[in-house]
Each structure stands twice: as structure tokens, then as C-alpha cells.
Short mmCIF file of C-alpha atoms in Angstrom, two decimals:
data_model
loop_
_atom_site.label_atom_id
_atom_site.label_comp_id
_atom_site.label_asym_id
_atom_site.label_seq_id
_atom_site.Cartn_x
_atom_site.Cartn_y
_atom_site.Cartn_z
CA UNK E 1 1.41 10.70 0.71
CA UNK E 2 -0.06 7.79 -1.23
CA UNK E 3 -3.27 8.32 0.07
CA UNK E 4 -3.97 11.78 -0.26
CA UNK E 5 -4.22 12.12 -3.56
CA UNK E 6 -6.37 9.02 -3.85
CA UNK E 7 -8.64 11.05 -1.28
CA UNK E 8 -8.61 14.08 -3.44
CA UNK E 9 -9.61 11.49 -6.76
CA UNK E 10 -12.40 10.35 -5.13
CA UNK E 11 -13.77 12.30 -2.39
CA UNK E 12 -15.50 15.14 -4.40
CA UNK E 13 -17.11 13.29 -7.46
CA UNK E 14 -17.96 15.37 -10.56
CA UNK E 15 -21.11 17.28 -10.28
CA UNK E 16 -21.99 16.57 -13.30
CA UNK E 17 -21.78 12.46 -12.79
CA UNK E 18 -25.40 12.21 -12.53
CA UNK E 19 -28.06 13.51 -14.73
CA UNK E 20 -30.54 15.55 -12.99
CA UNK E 21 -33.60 13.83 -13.76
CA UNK E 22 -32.08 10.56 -11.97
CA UNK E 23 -34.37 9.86 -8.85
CA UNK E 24 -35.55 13.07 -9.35
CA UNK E 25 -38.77 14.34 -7.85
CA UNK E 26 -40.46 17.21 -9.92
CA UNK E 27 -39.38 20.55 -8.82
CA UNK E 28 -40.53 24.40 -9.68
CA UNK E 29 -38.86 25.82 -12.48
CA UNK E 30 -37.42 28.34 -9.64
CA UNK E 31 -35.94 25.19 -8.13
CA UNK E 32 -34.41 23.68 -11.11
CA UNK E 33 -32.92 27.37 -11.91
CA UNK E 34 -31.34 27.41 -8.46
CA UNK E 35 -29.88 24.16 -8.87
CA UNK E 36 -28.44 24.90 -12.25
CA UNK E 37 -27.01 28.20 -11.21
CA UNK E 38 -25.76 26.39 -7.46
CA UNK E 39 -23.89 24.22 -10.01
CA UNK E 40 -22.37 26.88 -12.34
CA UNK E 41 -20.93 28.28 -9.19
CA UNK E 42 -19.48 25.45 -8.31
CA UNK E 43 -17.86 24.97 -11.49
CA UNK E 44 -16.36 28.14 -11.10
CA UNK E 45 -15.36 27.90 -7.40
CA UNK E 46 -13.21 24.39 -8.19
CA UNK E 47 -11.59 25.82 -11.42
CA UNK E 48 -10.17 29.29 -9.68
CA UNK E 49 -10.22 27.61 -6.32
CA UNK E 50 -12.43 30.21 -4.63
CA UNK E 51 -13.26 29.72 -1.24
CA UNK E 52 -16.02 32.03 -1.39
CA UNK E 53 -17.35 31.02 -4.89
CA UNK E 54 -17.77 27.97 -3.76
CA UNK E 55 -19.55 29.04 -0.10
CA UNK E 56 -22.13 31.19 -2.47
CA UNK E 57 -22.74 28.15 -4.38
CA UNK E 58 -23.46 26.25 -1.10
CA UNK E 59 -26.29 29.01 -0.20
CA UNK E 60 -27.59 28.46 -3.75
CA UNK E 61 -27.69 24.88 -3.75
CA UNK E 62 -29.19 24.89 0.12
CA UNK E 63 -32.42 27.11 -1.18
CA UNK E 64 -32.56 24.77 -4.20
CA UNK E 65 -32.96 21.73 -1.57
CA UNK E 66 -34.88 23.45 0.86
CA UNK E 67 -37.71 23.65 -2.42
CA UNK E 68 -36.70 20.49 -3.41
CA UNK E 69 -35.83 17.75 -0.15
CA UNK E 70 -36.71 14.64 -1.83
CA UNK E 71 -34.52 15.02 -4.78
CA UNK E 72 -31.62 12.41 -4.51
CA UNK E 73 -29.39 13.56 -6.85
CA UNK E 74 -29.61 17.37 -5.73
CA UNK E 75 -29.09 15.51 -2.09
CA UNK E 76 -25.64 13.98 -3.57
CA UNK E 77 -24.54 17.20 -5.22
CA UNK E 78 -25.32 19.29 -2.29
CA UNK E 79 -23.73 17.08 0.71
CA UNK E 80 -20.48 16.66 -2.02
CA UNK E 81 -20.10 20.22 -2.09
CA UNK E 82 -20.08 20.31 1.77
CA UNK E 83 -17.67 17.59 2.17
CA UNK E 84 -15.51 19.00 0.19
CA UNK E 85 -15.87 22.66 1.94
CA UNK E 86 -15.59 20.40 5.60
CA UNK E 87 -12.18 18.66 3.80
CA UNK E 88 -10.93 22.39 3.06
CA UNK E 89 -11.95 23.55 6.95
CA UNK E 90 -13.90 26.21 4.86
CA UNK E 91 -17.34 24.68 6.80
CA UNK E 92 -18.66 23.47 9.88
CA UNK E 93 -18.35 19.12 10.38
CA UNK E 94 -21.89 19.10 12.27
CA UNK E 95 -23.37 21.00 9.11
CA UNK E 96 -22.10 17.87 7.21
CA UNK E 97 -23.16 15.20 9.48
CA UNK E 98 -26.49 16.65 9.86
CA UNK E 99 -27.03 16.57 6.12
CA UNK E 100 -25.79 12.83 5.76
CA UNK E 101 -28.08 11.27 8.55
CA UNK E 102 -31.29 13.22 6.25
CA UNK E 103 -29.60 11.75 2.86
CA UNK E 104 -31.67 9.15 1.31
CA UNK E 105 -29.89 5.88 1.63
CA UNK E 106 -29.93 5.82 -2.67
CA UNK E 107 -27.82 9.31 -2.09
CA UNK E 108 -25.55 7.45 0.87
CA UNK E 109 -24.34 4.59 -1.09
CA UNK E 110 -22.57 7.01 -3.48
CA UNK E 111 -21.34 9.28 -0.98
CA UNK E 112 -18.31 9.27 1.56
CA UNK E 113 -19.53 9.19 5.32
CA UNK E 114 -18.30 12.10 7.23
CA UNK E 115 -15.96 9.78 9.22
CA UNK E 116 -13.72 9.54 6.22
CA UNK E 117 -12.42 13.32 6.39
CA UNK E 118 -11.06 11.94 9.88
CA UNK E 119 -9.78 9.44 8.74
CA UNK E 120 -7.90 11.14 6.13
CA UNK E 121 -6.75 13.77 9.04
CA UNK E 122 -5.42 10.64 10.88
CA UNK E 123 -3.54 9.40 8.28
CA UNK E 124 -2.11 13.32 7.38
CA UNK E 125 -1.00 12.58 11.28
CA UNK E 126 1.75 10.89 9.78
CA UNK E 127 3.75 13.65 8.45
CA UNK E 128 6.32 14.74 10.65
CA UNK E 129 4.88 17.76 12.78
CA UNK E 130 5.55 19.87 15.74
CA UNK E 131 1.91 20.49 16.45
CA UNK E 132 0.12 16.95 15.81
CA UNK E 133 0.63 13.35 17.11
CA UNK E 134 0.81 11.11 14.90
CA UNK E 135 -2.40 8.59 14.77
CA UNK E 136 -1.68 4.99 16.33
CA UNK E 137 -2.76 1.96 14.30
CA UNK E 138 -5.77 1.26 16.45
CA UNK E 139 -7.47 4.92 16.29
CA UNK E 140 -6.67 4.38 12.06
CA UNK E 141 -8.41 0.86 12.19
CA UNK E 142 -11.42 1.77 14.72
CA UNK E 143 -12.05 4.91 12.48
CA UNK E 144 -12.11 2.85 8.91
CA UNK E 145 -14.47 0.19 10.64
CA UNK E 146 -16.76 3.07 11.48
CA UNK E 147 -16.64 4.17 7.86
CA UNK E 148 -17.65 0.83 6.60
CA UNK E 149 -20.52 0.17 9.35
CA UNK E 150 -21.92 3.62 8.06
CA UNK E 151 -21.37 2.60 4.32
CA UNK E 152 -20.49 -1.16 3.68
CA UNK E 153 -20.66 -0.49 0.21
CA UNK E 154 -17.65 2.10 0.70
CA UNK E 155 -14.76 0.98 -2.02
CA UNK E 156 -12.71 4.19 -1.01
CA UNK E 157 -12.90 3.22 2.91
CA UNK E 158 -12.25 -0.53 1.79
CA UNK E 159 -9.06 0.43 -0.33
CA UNK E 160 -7.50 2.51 2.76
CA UNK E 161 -8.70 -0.61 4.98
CA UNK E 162 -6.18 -2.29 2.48
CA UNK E 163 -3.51 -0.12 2.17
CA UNK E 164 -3.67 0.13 6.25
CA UNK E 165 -3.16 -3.80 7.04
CA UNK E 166 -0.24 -3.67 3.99
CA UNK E 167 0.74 -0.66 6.48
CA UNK E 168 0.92 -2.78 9.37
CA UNK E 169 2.51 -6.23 7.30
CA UNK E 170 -0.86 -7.95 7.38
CA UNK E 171 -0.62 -9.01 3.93
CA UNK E 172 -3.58 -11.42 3.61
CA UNK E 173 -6.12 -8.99 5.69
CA UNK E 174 -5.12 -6.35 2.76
CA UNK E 175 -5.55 -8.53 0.42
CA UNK E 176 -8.75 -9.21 1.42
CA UNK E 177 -10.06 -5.91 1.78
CA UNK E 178 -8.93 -5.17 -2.02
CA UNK E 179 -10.86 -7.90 -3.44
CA UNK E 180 -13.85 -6.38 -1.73
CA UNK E 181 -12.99 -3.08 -2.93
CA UNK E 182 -13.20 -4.96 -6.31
CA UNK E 183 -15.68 -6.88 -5.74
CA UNK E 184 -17.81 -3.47 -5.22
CA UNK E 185 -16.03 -1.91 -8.44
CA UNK E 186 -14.38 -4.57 -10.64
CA UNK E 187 -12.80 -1.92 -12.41
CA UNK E 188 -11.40 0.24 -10.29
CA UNK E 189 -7.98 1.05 -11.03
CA UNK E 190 -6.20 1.70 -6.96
CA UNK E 191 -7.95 -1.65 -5.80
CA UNK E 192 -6.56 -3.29 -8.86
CA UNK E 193 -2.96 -1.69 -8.41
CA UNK E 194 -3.21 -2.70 -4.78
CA UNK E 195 -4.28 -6.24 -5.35
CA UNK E 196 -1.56 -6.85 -7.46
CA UNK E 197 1.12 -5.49 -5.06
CA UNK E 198 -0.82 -7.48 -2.63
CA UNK E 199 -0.22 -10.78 -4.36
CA UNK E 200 3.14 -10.64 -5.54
CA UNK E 201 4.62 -9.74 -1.82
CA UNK E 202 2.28 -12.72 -0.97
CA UNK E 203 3.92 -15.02 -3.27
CA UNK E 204 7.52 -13.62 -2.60
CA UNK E 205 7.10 -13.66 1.16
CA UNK E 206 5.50 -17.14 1.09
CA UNK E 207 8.05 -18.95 -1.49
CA UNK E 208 5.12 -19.24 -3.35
CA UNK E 209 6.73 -17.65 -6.42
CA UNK E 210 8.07 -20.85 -7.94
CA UNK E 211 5.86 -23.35 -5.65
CA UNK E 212 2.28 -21.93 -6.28
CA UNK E 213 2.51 -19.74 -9.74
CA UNK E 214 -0.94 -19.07 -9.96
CA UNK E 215 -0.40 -16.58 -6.80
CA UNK E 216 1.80 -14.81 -9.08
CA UNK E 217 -0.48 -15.18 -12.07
CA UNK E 218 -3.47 -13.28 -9.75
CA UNK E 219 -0.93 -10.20 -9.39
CA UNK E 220 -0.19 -10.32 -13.34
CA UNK E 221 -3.56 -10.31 -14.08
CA UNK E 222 -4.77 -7.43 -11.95
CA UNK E 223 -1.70 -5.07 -12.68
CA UNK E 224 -2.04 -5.38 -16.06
CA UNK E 225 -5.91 -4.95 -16.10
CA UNK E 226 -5.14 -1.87 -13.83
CA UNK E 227 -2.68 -0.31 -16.25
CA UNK E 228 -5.50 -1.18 -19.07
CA UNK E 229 -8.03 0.69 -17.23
CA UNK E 230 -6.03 3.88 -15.91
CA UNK E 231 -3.29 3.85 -18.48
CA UNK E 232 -2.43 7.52 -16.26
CA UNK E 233 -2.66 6.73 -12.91
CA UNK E 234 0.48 8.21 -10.62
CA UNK E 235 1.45 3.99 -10.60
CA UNK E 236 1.23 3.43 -13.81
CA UNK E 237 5.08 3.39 -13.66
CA UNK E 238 5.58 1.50 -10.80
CA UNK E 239 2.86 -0.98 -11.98
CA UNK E 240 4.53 -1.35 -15.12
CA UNK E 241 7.87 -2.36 -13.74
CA UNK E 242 6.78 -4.49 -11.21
CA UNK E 243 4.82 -6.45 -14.16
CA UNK E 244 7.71 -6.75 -16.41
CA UNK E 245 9.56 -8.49 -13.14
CA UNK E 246 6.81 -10.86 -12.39
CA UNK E 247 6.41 -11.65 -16.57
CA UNK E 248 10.43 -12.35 -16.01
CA UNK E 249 9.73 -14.95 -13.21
CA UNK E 250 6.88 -16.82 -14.94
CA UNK E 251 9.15 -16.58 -17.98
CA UNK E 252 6.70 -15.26 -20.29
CA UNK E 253 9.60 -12.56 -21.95
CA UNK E 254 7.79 -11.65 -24.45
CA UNK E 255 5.22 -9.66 -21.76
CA UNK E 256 8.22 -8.62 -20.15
CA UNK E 257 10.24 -6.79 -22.75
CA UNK E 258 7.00 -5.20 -23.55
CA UNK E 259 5.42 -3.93 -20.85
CA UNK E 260 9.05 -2.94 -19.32
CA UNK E 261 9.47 -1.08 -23.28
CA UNK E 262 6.23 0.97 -21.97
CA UNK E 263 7.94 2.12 -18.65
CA UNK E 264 11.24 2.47 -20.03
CA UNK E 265 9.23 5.06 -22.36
CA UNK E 266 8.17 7.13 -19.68
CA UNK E 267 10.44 9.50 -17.89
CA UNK E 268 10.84 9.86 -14.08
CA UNK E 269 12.63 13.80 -14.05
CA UNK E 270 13.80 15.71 -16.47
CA UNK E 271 14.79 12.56 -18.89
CA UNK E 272 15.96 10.19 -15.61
CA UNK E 273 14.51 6.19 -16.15
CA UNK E 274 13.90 4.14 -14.02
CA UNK E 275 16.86 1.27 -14.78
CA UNK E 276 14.70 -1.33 -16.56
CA UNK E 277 15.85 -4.25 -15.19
CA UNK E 278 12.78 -6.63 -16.10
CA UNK E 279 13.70 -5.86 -19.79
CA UNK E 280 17.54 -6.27 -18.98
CA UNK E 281 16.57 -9.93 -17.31
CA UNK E 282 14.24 -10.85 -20.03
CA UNK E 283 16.88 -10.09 -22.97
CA UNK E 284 19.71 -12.10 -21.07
CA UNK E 285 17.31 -14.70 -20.65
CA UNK E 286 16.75 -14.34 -24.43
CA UNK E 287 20.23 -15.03 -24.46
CA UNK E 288 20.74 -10.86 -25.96
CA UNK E 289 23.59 -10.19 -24.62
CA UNK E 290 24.66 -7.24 -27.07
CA UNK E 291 21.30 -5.46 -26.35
CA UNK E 292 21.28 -6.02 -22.56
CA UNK E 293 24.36 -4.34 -22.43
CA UNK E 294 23.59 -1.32 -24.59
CA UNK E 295 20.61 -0.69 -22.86
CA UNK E 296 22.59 -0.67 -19.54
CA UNK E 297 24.95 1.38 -20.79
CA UNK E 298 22.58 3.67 -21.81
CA UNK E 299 20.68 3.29 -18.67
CA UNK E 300 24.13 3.98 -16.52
CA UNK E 301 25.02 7.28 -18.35
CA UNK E 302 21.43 8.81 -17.68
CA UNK E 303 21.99 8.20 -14.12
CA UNK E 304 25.62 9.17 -14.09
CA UNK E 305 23.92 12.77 -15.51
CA UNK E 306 21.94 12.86 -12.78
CA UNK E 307 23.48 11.27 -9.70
CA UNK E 308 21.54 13.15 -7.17
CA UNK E 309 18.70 11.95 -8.04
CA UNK E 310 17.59 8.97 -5.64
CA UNK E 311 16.71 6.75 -8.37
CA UNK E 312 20.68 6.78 -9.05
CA UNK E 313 21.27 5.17 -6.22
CA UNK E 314 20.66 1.99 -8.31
CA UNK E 315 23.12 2.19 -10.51
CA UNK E 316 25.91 1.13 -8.10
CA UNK E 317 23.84 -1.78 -6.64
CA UNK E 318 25.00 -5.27 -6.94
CA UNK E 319 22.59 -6.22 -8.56
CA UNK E 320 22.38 -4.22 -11.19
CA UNK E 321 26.48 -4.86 -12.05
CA UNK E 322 25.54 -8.19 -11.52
CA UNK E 323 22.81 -7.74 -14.52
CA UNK E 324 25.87 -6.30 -16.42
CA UNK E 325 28.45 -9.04 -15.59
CA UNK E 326 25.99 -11.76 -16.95
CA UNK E 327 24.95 -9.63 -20.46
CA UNK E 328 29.04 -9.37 -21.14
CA UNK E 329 29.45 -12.97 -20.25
CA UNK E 330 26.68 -13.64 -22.86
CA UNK E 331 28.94 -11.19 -25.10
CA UNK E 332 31.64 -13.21 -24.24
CA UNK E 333 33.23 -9.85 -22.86
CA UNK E 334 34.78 -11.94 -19.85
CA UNK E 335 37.32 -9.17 -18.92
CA UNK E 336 34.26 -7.03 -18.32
CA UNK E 337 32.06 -9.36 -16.44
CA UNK E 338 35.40 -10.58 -14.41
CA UNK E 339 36.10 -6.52 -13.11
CA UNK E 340 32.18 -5.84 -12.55
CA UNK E 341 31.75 -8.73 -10.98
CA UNK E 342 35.05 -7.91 -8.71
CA UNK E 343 32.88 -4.94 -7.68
CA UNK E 344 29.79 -7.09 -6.89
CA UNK E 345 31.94 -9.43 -4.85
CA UNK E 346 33.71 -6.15 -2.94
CA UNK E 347 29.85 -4.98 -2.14
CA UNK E 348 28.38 -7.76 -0.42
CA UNK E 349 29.26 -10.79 1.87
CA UNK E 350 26.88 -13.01 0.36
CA UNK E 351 29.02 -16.44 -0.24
CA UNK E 352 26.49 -17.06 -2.71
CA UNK E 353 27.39 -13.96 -4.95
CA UNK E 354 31.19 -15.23 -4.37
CA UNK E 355 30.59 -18.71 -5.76
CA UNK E 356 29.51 -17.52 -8.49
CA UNK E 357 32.27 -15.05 -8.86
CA UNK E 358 34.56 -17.91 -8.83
CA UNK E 359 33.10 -19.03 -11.75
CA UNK E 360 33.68 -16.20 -13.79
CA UNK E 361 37.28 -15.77 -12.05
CA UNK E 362 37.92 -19.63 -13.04
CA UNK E 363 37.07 -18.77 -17.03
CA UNK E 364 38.46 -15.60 -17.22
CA UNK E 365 41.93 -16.55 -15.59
CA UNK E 366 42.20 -19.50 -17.81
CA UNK E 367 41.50 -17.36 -20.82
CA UNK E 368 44.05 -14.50 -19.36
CA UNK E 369 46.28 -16.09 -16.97
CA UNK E 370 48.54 -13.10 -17.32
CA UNK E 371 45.79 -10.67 -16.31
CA UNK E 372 44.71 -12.59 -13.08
CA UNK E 373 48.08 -12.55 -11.98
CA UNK E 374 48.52 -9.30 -11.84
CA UNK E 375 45.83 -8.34 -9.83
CA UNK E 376 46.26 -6.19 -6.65
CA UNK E 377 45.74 -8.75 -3.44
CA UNK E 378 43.16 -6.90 -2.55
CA UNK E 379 41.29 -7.49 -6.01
CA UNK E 380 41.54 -11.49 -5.78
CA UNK E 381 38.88 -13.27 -4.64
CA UNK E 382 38.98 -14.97 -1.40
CA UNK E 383 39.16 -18.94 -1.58
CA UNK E 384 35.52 -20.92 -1.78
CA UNK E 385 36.34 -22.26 1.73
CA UNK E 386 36.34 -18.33 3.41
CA UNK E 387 32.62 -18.84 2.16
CA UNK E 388 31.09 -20.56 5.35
CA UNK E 389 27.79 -19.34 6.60
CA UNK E 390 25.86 -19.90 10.00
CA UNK E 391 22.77 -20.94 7.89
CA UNK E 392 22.98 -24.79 7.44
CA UNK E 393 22.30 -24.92 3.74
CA UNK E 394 24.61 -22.54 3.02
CA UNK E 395 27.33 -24.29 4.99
CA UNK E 396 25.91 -27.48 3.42
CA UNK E 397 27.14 -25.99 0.16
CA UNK E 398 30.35 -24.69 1.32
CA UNK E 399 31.21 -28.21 2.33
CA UNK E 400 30.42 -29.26 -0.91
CA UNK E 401 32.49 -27.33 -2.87
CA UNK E 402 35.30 -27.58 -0.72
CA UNK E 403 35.63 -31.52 -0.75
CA UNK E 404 37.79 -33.04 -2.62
CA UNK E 405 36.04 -36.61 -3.01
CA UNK E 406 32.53 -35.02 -3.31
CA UNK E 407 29.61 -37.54 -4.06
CA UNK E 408 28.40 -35.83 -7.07
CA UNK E 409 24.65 -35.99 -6.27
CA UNK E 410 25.08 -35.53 -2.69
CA UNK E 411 23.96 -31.83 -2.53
CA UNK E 412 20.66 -32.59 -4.93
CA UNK E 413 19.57 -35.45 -2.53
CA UNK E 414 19.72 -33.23 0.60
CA UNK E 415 17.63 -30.03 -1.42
CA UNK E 416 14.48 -29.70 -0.22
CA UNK E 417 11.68 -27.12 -2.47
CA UNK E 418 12.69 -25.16 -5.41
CA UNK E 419 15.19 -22.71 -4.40
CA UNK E 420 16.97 -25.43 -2.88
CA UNK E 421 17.18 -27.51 -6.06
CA UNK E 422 18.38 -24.93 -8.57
CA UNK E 423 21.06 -23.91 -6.09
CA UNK E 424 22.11 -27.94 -5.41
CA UNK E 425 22.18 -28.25 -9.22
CA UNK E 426 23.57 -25.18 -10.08
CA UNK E 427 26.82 -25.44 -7.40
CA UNK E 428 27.35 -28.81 -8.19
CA UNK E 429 27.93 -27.66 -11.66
CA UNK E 430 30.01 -24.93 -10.51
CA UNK E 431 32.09 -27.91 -8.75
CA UNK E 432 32.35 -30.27 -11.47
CA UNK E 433 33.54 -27.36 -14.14
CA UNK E 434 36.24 -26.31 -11.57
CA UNK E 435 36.82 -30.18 -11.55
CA UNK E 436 37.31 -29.82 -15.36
CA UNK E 437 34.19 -32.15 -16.13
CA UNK E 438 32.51 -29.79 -18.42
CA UNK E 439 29.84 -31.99 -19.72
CA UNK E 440 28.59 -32.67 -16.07
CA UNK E 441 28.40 -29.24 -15.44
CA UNK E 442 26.15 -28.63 -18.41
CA UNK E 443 24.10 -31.42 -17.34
CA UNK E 444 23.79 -30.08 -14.02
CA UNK E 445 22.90 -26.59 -15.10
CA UNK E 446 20.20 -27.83 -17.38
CA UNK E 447 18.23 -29.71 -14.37
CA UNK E 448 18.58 -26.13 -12.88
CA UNK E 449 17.14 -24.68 -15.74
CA UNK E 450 14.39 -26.85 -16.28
CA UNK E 451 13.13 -25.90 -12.68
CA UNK E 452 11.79 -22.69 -14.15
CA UNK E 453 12.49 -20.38 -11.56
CA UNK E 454 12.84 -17.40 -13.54
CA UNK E 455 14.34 -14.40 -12.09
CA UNK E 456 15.97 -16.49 -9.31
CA UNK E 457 19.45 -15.64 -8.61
CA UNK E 458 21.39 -19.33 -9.56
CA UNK E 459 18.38 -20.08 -12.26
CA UNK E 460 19.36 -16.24 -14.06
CA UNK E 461 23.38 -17.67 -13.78
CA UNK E 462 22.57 -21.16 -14.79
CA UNK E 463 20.57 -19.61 -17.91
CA UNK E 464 23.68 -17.17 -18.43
CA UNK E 465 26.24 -19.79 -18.48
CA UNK E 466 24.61 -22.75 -20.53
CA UNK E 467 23.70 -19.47 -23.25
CA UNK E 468 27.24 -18.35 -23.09
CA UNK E 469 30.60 -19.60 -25.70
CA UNK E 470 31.37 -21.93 -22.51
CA UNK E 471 28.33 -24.68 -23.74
CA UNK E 472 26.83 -22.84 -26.49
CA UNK E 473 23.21 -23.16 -25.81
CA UNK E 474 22.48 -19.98 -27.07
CA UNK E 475 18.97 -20.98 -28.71
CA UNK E 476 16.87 -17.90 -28.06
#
């Protein structure tokens, strides 16, 4: 579970984090020779994992502070050491909540409150068990506010406050319960990680990924400071792709191929990668058609190897054969892109996908009439007019396409926003090169173009096509 191991990151500090003359109050030399041997045996209770080790070390370190009360940093050492024997039901809770109400409040700010070992049992809850109910989302939420009355200055109990309301699809309460988290530690690499998530589903779920950029730039900025910071951390992988996507949509490339170069360097299982499809986009978009489809083929034998792995699962999406129709169309492979593209089209009813399928039917049966021909029935694709849709701007477009005496800028007047525009300059392209008027195609697929939404589905085609033999815009 995603929280769990942050819990075990953070809960039980390193004893040695503080040096022991911080706060410190003078103490005998019997003291001080206590404390040191308390914290040998603790040392040697966390290496082997010794339950008992580590309870001698607790009746060490309890005689030390009995001779020494006011010492903070013996108070932070000791009531860490209980916590963690409370969090491994090796010790009694009230032992622990005793200690924390006599902790001087120096000691509490860098401490958890006992309340967060139940709060990491509630969220445990969540594992499928015959003996436990789960936790409901109020008894979660009531316990985290609890933590965070006892210690405002908590970034831990801040973080799972986060990663809670991202639980329950309250984006912007996450969001701002990371940024407190950071604003407590700047540079704390799980607030950072979750900030950035935070922003880009904020931006996708808002249309603010073309309309507002800078939403997307805050979730660039804070995944790539968080991979900076905690070049290890078990995201680091995840982070890493999800940058190289969001470089793709603000069309910075260059960040893309190399950030999605780092993840594509580091292996899942046993030599299975995560398909790269940030680097994929950005070389298409690059106009590399050769190397996007080397490094897909590559890509699609690993996971061949391997197909019971889940992350093979993505190597028959549409998408990703959609990724490979557009880098052989940029090879000028049209055969290729025509039958992947066939299996794109057999995957999904998205009239969208379909439309654009027609395109690459229209080219490749002119350039092999013989070929299209002879296709099964069942291979052809069905006619633009089969491609009506409940959703008015979809129909909108279907009518479009499917009228003979079209007013060529009839679609772009009615687009409203971004999405809208690419797609009302990138169909009516699609319409006018099925019309034979090549130029005002290419004219129409620039305007897309210059829209700049990277990444977008008809902005990634548009890009594809004008870079492609068919205009020859292949600038780089």
C-alpha cells in the first residue's frame, strides 16, 4: 500500500539525527553511558530485527531519562523507540501516550503523535480481510484532523491528509494539504511527488492543460524537483514518466526525450519497461519516425517476452498502435500504419479514431488500390457517415464530413476552446484532402498545429501528417 511504506520512511527517524548535546541539559556521566549504550542496543535491535533487543534497549534508555527528564533530545530518541515498539504491537499504546503528553513541545514538533499509528491501522483497514472492517472515509478524516490539532506542524499527517482527499476525488483539498506539507518541508520528496500528481489531474480534469499552462507548469516543476531530491524514491519511475508526458504537452521535447531516456533506463522486472510513450510522442513530434518505430519495436518484443506481466497489457492498447501507425506514416511505411491502424479502428468505437483512420485508408488505397480491394469485408472501414455520436459536437462533425456542399469554415466558426479548434481545423482538413484540395488541407492542419496542444489526439495527427511525404513539413 502506498502509504505504508511512507509510514515506515518516516515514522521511526534515525537515532542518530540529532546530536546529543542539542537542547541538552547536563547529565551524570552514568546517564550519558546509559544513553549511549540504550542507543547501541537499538542499533542492534533494528539491524537483526529483535524484538527483545530492542525492549532491553527501551529499559536502558527509560533509566537514562529517569536521570535525565529534561533532556529533549534523549525525550525524542526515547518516545521514537516506543512508537516504533507500539507500531510493532511489541508495547503498550498508553505507555506511549503517557510519554508524549510529558514531551517538551521542542521534542513534539519532531515527533509523530500517537494518533498516527491509528491512523495508519485505519488505512491497513483497507486490505481485504476476514477479521477487520474496513475504515470509512469519515473515521480516516476525523483521525488525521486529530493528528494535526495535536501537531500542526505534522508534514507526515499533512501528506496522508493529501493523499486521503486525492482518495476521495477532492483534488483541490489535496492539493492544498501538499503545499502545506511543503510549505513545512520545501524539500520533501512524497509532498513534492504528490503535488505534482495533484496538478496535472487538476489541469487534465479542468481542460486546463491547453487553456491555463502554468497549472501544468506547477506539476513540471515539482516532479522534477522531486526526482532531483530523491533520485530513489519507489516513484521515481512513475514520476519520471508522467514528466516526460507533461514535457510532451507543453512541447518542450527536448525535457521529454530526456527525462523519459532516464525511465526507459530503469527496469520494472526482470528487464520488463515500462513502454515509453512520452519519448515515442516526443520523437514523432520531432518528426523521427525511424527511431519511434525502433524503439517500439523494441519496446513490443520485451513485452511479448513477458506477457503476463500486467504492464503488457499495454502493448495491445489503441493507443499505443496508434503511436505506431503515426511513426510508420512518418516512415512513409503506409501499409503498416494502414493494418495497425485497422486494429485500432477494430478496438474502439470512438468515431474520432475512425476519421482519422479514413485518412490513412484514403492515402494508402490510392497508393495500393490493389491491396484495399482485397481486403476481407470485415477489414474495411465503415463509411464516415456510420460515425454519428449522441454528443452534439461530435455529430456536429459527422455532419460535416458527410456534406457534400460543406461551407469550408463552418466547423471552425461553431468551435468553442481549444480542443474544439484543433479538432474543427484538423477534420476540415481531413474533408478538403478527401475533396482532393490538398493545399487547403495543409492550411487547415497548420492552424491546428499552431494551437499548441501537444499530446492532444488531432494536434499529435495534424503534426504527423503535415511531417509526413503527403506535405513534407518535415523540419525537425
Amino acid at each position: 500500500m502506498r502509504l505504508y511504506s511512507i509510514f515506515l520512511a518516516l515514522a521511526f527517524f534515525s537515532i542518530n539525527s540529532l546530536p546529543v548535546t542539542a537542547y541538552a541539559k547536563a547529565g551524570s556521566d552514568s546517564a550519558i553511558e546509559l544513553w549511549e549504550k540504550g542507543r547501541t542496543e537499538v542499533r542492534r535491535g533494528l539491524e537483526s530485527g529483535s524484538s527483545s533487543t530492542l525492549k532491553k534497549a527501551e529499559k536502558i534508555l527509560r533509566d537514562a531519562r529517569s536521570q535525565m527528564p529534561d533532556n529533549v533530545n534523549l525525550q525524542v530518541e526515547y518516545y521514537r523507540l516506543l512508537y516504533h515498539l507500539v507500531g510493532e504491537k511489541d508495547f503498550n499504546k498508553q505507555a506511549l501516550e503517557k510519554e508524549f503528553s510529558l514531551l517538551h513541545q521542542k521534542a513534539k514538533e519532531v515527533v509523530h503523535p500517537p494518533v498516527m499509528l491509528d491512523i495508519l491501522d485505519a488505512f491497513q483497514r483497507d486490505r481485504p480481510s476476514l477479521f477487520t472492517e474496513p475504515a470509512t472515509s469519515e473515521e480516516k478524516l476525523n483521525l488525521l484532523r486529530q493528528a494535526i490539532r495535536q501537531q500542526p506542524k505534522s508534514v507526515l499527517a499533512w501528506y496522508i491528509l493529501s493523499v486521503h482527499q486525492q482518495n476521495e476525488h477532492r483534488e483541490f483539498l489535496a492539493l492544498d494539504a501538499a503545499l502545506m506539507a511543503l510549505e513545512l518541508d520545501k524539500d520533501n520528496g512524497s509532498a513534492l511527488y504528490q503535488a505534482g500528481e495533484l496538478y496535472n489531474i487538476i489541469a487534465e480534469k479542468n481542460t486546463y492543460v491547453y487553456e491555463e499552462t502554468e497549472v501544468l507548469g506547477k506539476a513540471a516543476r515539482h516532479l522534477a524537483k522531486a526526482v532531483a531530491i530523491v533520485p530513489n524514491h519507489g516513484s521515481n519511475l512513475y514520476a519520471l514518466n508522467l514528466l516526460g508526458q507533461i514535457y510532451v504537452r507543453l512541447g518542450l521535447f527536448p525535457l521529454a526525450m530526456e527525462v523519459s531516456q532516464k525511465a526507459k533506463a530503469r527496469m520494472i522486472f526482470d528487464g520488463i519497461l515500462l513502454h515509453p510513450a512520452a519519448l515515442t510522442d516526443a520523437l514523432i513530434y520531432l518528426g523521427k519516425g525511424d527511431e519511434a518505430v525502433a524503439l517500439m519495436k523494441v519496446s513490443r518484443e520485451v513485452d511479448v517476452k513477458f506477457l503476463s506481466h500486467p504492464v503488457s497489457s499495454a502493448a495491445k492498447s489503441p493507443a499505443r498502435k496508434s503511436r505506431f501507425a503515426a511513426a510508420n506514416v512518418l516512415k512513409g511505411d503506409w501499409k503498416r500504419a494502414y493494418t495497425e491502424y485497422v486494429k485500432v479502428v477494430k478496438k474502439t468505437d470512438s468515431p474520432k479514431l475512425k476519421w482519422i483512420a479514413q485518412w490513412v485508408h484514403d492515402v494508402y488505397g490510392k497508393k495500393s488500390p490493389r491491396f484495399v480491394n482485397m481486403m476481407k469485408m470485415e477489414e474495411a472501414f465503415e463509411p464516415i457517415s456510420e460515425g454519428a455520436s449522441t454528443d452534439p459536437w461530435i455529430k456536429k462533425i459527422n455532419d460535416y464530413l458527410t456534406d457534400a456542399n460543406r461551407d469550408e469554415m463552418a466547423l471552425v466558426r461553431d468551435a468553442n476552446g481549444t480542443f474544439q479548434k484543433v479538432e474543427a481545423h484538423f477534420y476540415t482538413a481531413l474533408a478538403l484532402w478527401i475533396g482532393g484540395d490538398a493545399e487547403g488541407s495543409k492550411r487547415h492542419l497548420r492552424e491546428a498545429v499552431k494551437l499548441k496542444a501537444y499530446g492532444y489526439q488531432e494536434h499529435f495527427w495534424a503534426t504527423v501528417f503535415l511531417k509526413s511525404e503527403l506535405f513534407s513539413e518535415n523540419k525537425g
